[in-house]
Short mmCIF file of C-alpha atoms and ligand atoms in Angstrom, two decimals:
data_model
loop_
_atom_site.label_atom_id
_atom_site.label_comp_id
_atom_site.label_asym_id
_atom_site.label_seq_id
_atom_site.Cartn_x
_atom_site.Cartn_y
_atom_site.Cartn_z
CA UNK A 1 -6.42 -37.98 -26.15
CA UNK A 2 -2.96 -36.50 -25.88
CA UNK A 3 -2.90 -32.70 -25.53
CA UNK A 4 0.01 -30.77 -27.03
CA UNK A 5 0.63 -27.04 -27.05
CA UNK A 6 2.32 -25.54 -30.09
CA UNK A 7 3.45 -22.01 -30.88
CA UNK A 8 5.78 -20.14 -33.21
CA UNK A 9 6.94 -16.72 -34.26
CA UNK A 10 6.55 -15.47 -37.84
CA UNK A 11 9.63 -17.41 -39.01
CA UNK A 12 8.24 -20.67 -37.65
CA UNK A 13 4.64 -20.12 -38.71
CA UNK A 14 4.60 -22.31 -41.84
CA UNK A 15 6.32 -25.25 -40.13
CA UNK A 16 4.12 -24.82 -37.05
CA UNK A 17 1.00 -25.05 -39.24
CA UNK A 18 2.30 -28.24 -40.90
CA UNK A 19 3.11 -29.84 -37.54
CA UNK A 20 -0.22 -28.87 -36.01
CA UNK A 21 -2.12 -30.30 -38.98
CA UNK A 22 -0.13 -33.53 -38.84
CA UNK A 23 -0.66 -33.95 -35.09
CA UNK A 24 -4.37 -33.24 -35.43
CA UNK A 25 -4.68 -35.88 -38.13
CA UNK A 26 -2.97 -38.37 -35.85
CA UNK A 27 -5.49 -37.83 -33.08
CA UNK A 28 -3.69 -35.38 -30.82
CA UNK A 29 -5.57 -32.53 -29.21
CA UNK A 30 -3.51 -29.59 -30.44
CA UNK A 31 -3.71 -26.30 -28.55
CA UNK A 32 -2.36 -23.72 -30.99
CA UNK A 33 -1.09 -20.73 -29.03
CA UNK A 34 -0.26 -18.78 -32.21
CA UNK A 35 0.96 -16.96 -34.12
CA UNK A 36 -1.65 -17.07 -36.83
CA UNK A 37 0.03 -14.97 -39.54
CA UNK A 38 3.52 -14.38 -40.89
CA UNK A 39 3.55 -10.80 -39.62
CA UNK A 40 6.78 -10.04 -37.79
CA UNK A 41 6.58 -10.62 -34.03
CA UNK A 42 8.79 -11.25 -31.00
CA UNK A 43 9.54 -14.90 -30.24
CA UNK A 44 9.87 -14.52 -26.42
CA UNK A 45 6.23 -13.47 -26.18
CA UNK A 46 5.14 -16.69 -27.85
CA UNK A 47 7.59 -18.82 -25.88
CA UNK A 48 6.37 -17.45 -22.55
CA UNK A 49 2.72 -17.93 -23.49
CA UNK A 50 3.27 -21.60 -24.38
CA UNK A 51 5.49 -22.31 -21.37
CA UNK A 52 2.90 -20.99 -18.92
CA UNK A 53 0.33 -23.33 -20.50
CA UNK A 54 2.66 -26.36 -20.52
CA UNK A 55 3.59 -25.80 -16.87
CA UNK A 56 -0.05 -25.32 -15.86
CA UNK A 57 -1.37 -28.36 -17.78
CA UNK A 58 1.70 -30.56 -17.27
CA UNK A 59 1.67 -31.52 -20.93
CA UNK A 60 4.23 -31.32 -23.74
CA UNK A 61 4.84 -28.35 -26.00
CA UNK A 62 6.49 -27.51 -29.31
CA UNK A 63 8.03 -24.11 -30.13
CA UNK A 64 9.17 -23.12 -33.61
CA UNK A 65 11.17 -20.05 -34.61
CA UNK A 66 13.72 -19.44 -37.36
CA UNK A 67 16.67 -21.11 -35.68
CA UNK A 68 15.05 -22.63 -32.60
CA UNK A 69 17.62 -20.78 -30.52
CA UNK A 70 15.58 -17.83 -29.31
CA UNK A 71 12.63 -20.05 -28.38
CA UNK A 72 14.84 -22.40 -26.37
CA UNK A 73 16.54 -19.53 -24.55
CA UNK A 74 13.22 -17.98 -23.60
CA UNK A 75 11.61 -21.29 -22.62
CA UNK A 76 14.48 -22.33 -20.38
CA UNK A 77 13.97 -19.21 -18.24
CA UNK A 78 10.91 -20.99 -16.81
CA UNK A 79 11.85 -23.17 -13.84
CA UNK A 80 9.27 -25.84 -14.71
CA UNK A 81 10.35 -26.05 -18.34
CA UNK A 82 13.11 -28.18 -19.81
CA UNK A 83 13.27 -27.11 -23.44
CA UNK A 84 15.39 -28.99 -25.97
CA UNK A 85 16.43 -27.59 -29.33
CA UNK A 86 16.59 -30.69 -31.52
CA UNK A 87 17.99 -31.10 -35.02
CA UNK A 88 17.99 -34.91 -35.11
CA UNK A 89 15.65 -37.71 -34.05
CA UNK A 90 18.28 -38.90 -31.58
CA UNK A 91 18.29 -35.49 -29.92
CA UNK A 92 14.54 -35.74 -29.43
CA UNK A 93 14.71 -39.35 -28.24
CA UNK A 94 17.36 -38.51 -25.61
CA UNK A 95 15.71 -35.23 -24.66
CA UNK A 96 12.69 -37.24 -23.48
CA UNK A 97 14.45 -40.34 -22.10
CA UNK A 98 17.32 -38.66 -20.26
CA UNK A 99 16.38 -35.00 -19.82
CA UNK A 100 12.62 -35.30 -19.39
CA UNK A 101 12.26 -32.37 -21.77
CA UNK A 102 8.73 -31.02 -21.82
CA UNK A 103 9.20 -28.54 -24.67
CA UNK A 104 10.66 -29.34 -28.08
CA UNK A 105 12.19 -26.42 -29.99
CA UNK A 106 12.67 -26.50 -33.74
CA UNK A 107 14.28 -24.12 -36.21
CA UNK A 108 12.25 -23.74 -39.37
CA UNK A 109 15.26 -22.26 -41.20
CA UNK A 110 17.38 -25.22 -40.12
CA UNK A 111 15.09 -28.26 -40.25
CA UNK A 112 12.83 -29.21 -43.14
CA UNK A 113 9.28 -30.42 -42.66
CA UNK A 114 9.94 -34.15 -43.14
CA UNK A 115 12.77 -34.22 -40.62
CA UNK A 116 10.77 -32.01 -38.26
CA UNK A 117 7.90 -34.52 -38.37
CA UNK A 118 10.32 -37.34 -37.55
CA UNK A 119 11.80 -35.32 -34.67
CA UNK A 120 8.32 -34.61 -33.30
CA UNK A 121 7.45 -38.33 -33.49
CA UNK A 122 10.63 -39.24 -31.61
CA UNK A 123 9.82 -36.62 -28.98
CA UNK A 124 6.26 -37.86 -28.46
CA UNK A 125 7.02 -41.59 -28.64
CA UNK A 126 9.66 -41.67 -25.94
CA UNK A 127 9.32 -41.11 -22.22
CA UNK A 128 11.49 -40.34 -19.24
CA UNK A 129 13.58 -43.19 -17.84
CA UNK A 130 13.96 -41.72 -14.33
CA UNK A 131 16.61 -43.24 -12.05
CA UNK A 132 19.98 -41.49 -12.27
CA UNK A 133 18.51 -39.05 -14.77
CA UNK A 134 15.99 -37.84 -12.18
CA UNK A 135 18.85 -37.00 -9.80
CA UNK A 136 20.63 -35.07 -12.52
CA UNK A 137 17.52 -33.13 -13.43
CA UNK A 138 17.03 -32.19 -9.79
CA UNK A 139 20.54 -30.67 -9.93
CA UNK A 140 19.68 -28.44 -12.87
CA UNK A 141 18.23 -25.78 -10.57
CA UNK A 142 21.08 -23.31 -9.96
CA UNK A 143 20.74 -23.45 -6.17
CA UNK A 144 20.51 -27.24 -6.01
CA UNK A 145 24.26 -27.97 -6.21
CA UNK A 146 27.22 -26.83 -4.12
CA UNK A 147 28.85 -23.58 -5.19
C1 RB5 B 201 13.42 -14.05 -36.60
O1 RB5 B 201 14.01 -13.40 -37.68
C2 RB5 B 201 14.43 -14.92 -35.88
O2 RB5 B 201 15.40 -14.14 -35.27
C3 RB5 B 201 13.76 -15.83 -34.89
O3 RB5 B 201 12.80 -16.59 -35.54
C4 RB5 B 201 14.64 -16.83 -34.19
O4 RB5 B 201 15.43 -17.53 -35.10
C5 RB5 B 201 15.40 -16.32 -33.06
O5 RB5 B 201 16.15 -17.04 -32.39
#
């Protein structure tokens, strides 16, 4: 069974609940890292919690906040995380195939539930192509290239 971590802040809570329910119904093992209410909270706390789990378990994760921006900024501070803020299915498709993204970020104030479900499906149904893309990913680390 495929294990997926999911987390949100207060602004992403409703969409996170819908995605988690959908993934559960489709047979995924969903690890919900919170939040569990719409009480105002700080998105970096949730992003860091999920990213530690995704790095440790080498699985995929989904982060939802209002815009998706704050979550992606926080997640990409983690060296093992490649987080992609996606607003289209093609973004999610390429994020997996070319960028080997392991965290999908969504903005609940940007993307409606139906499109979000399609983006999640594209993210989960595609995988990394390797080859030249692996070389490029290895160059993402700031000290990997020439200055
Ligand atoms: C919360 O109001 C909002 O700032 C947050 O969800 C997110 O959009 C930040 O990037």
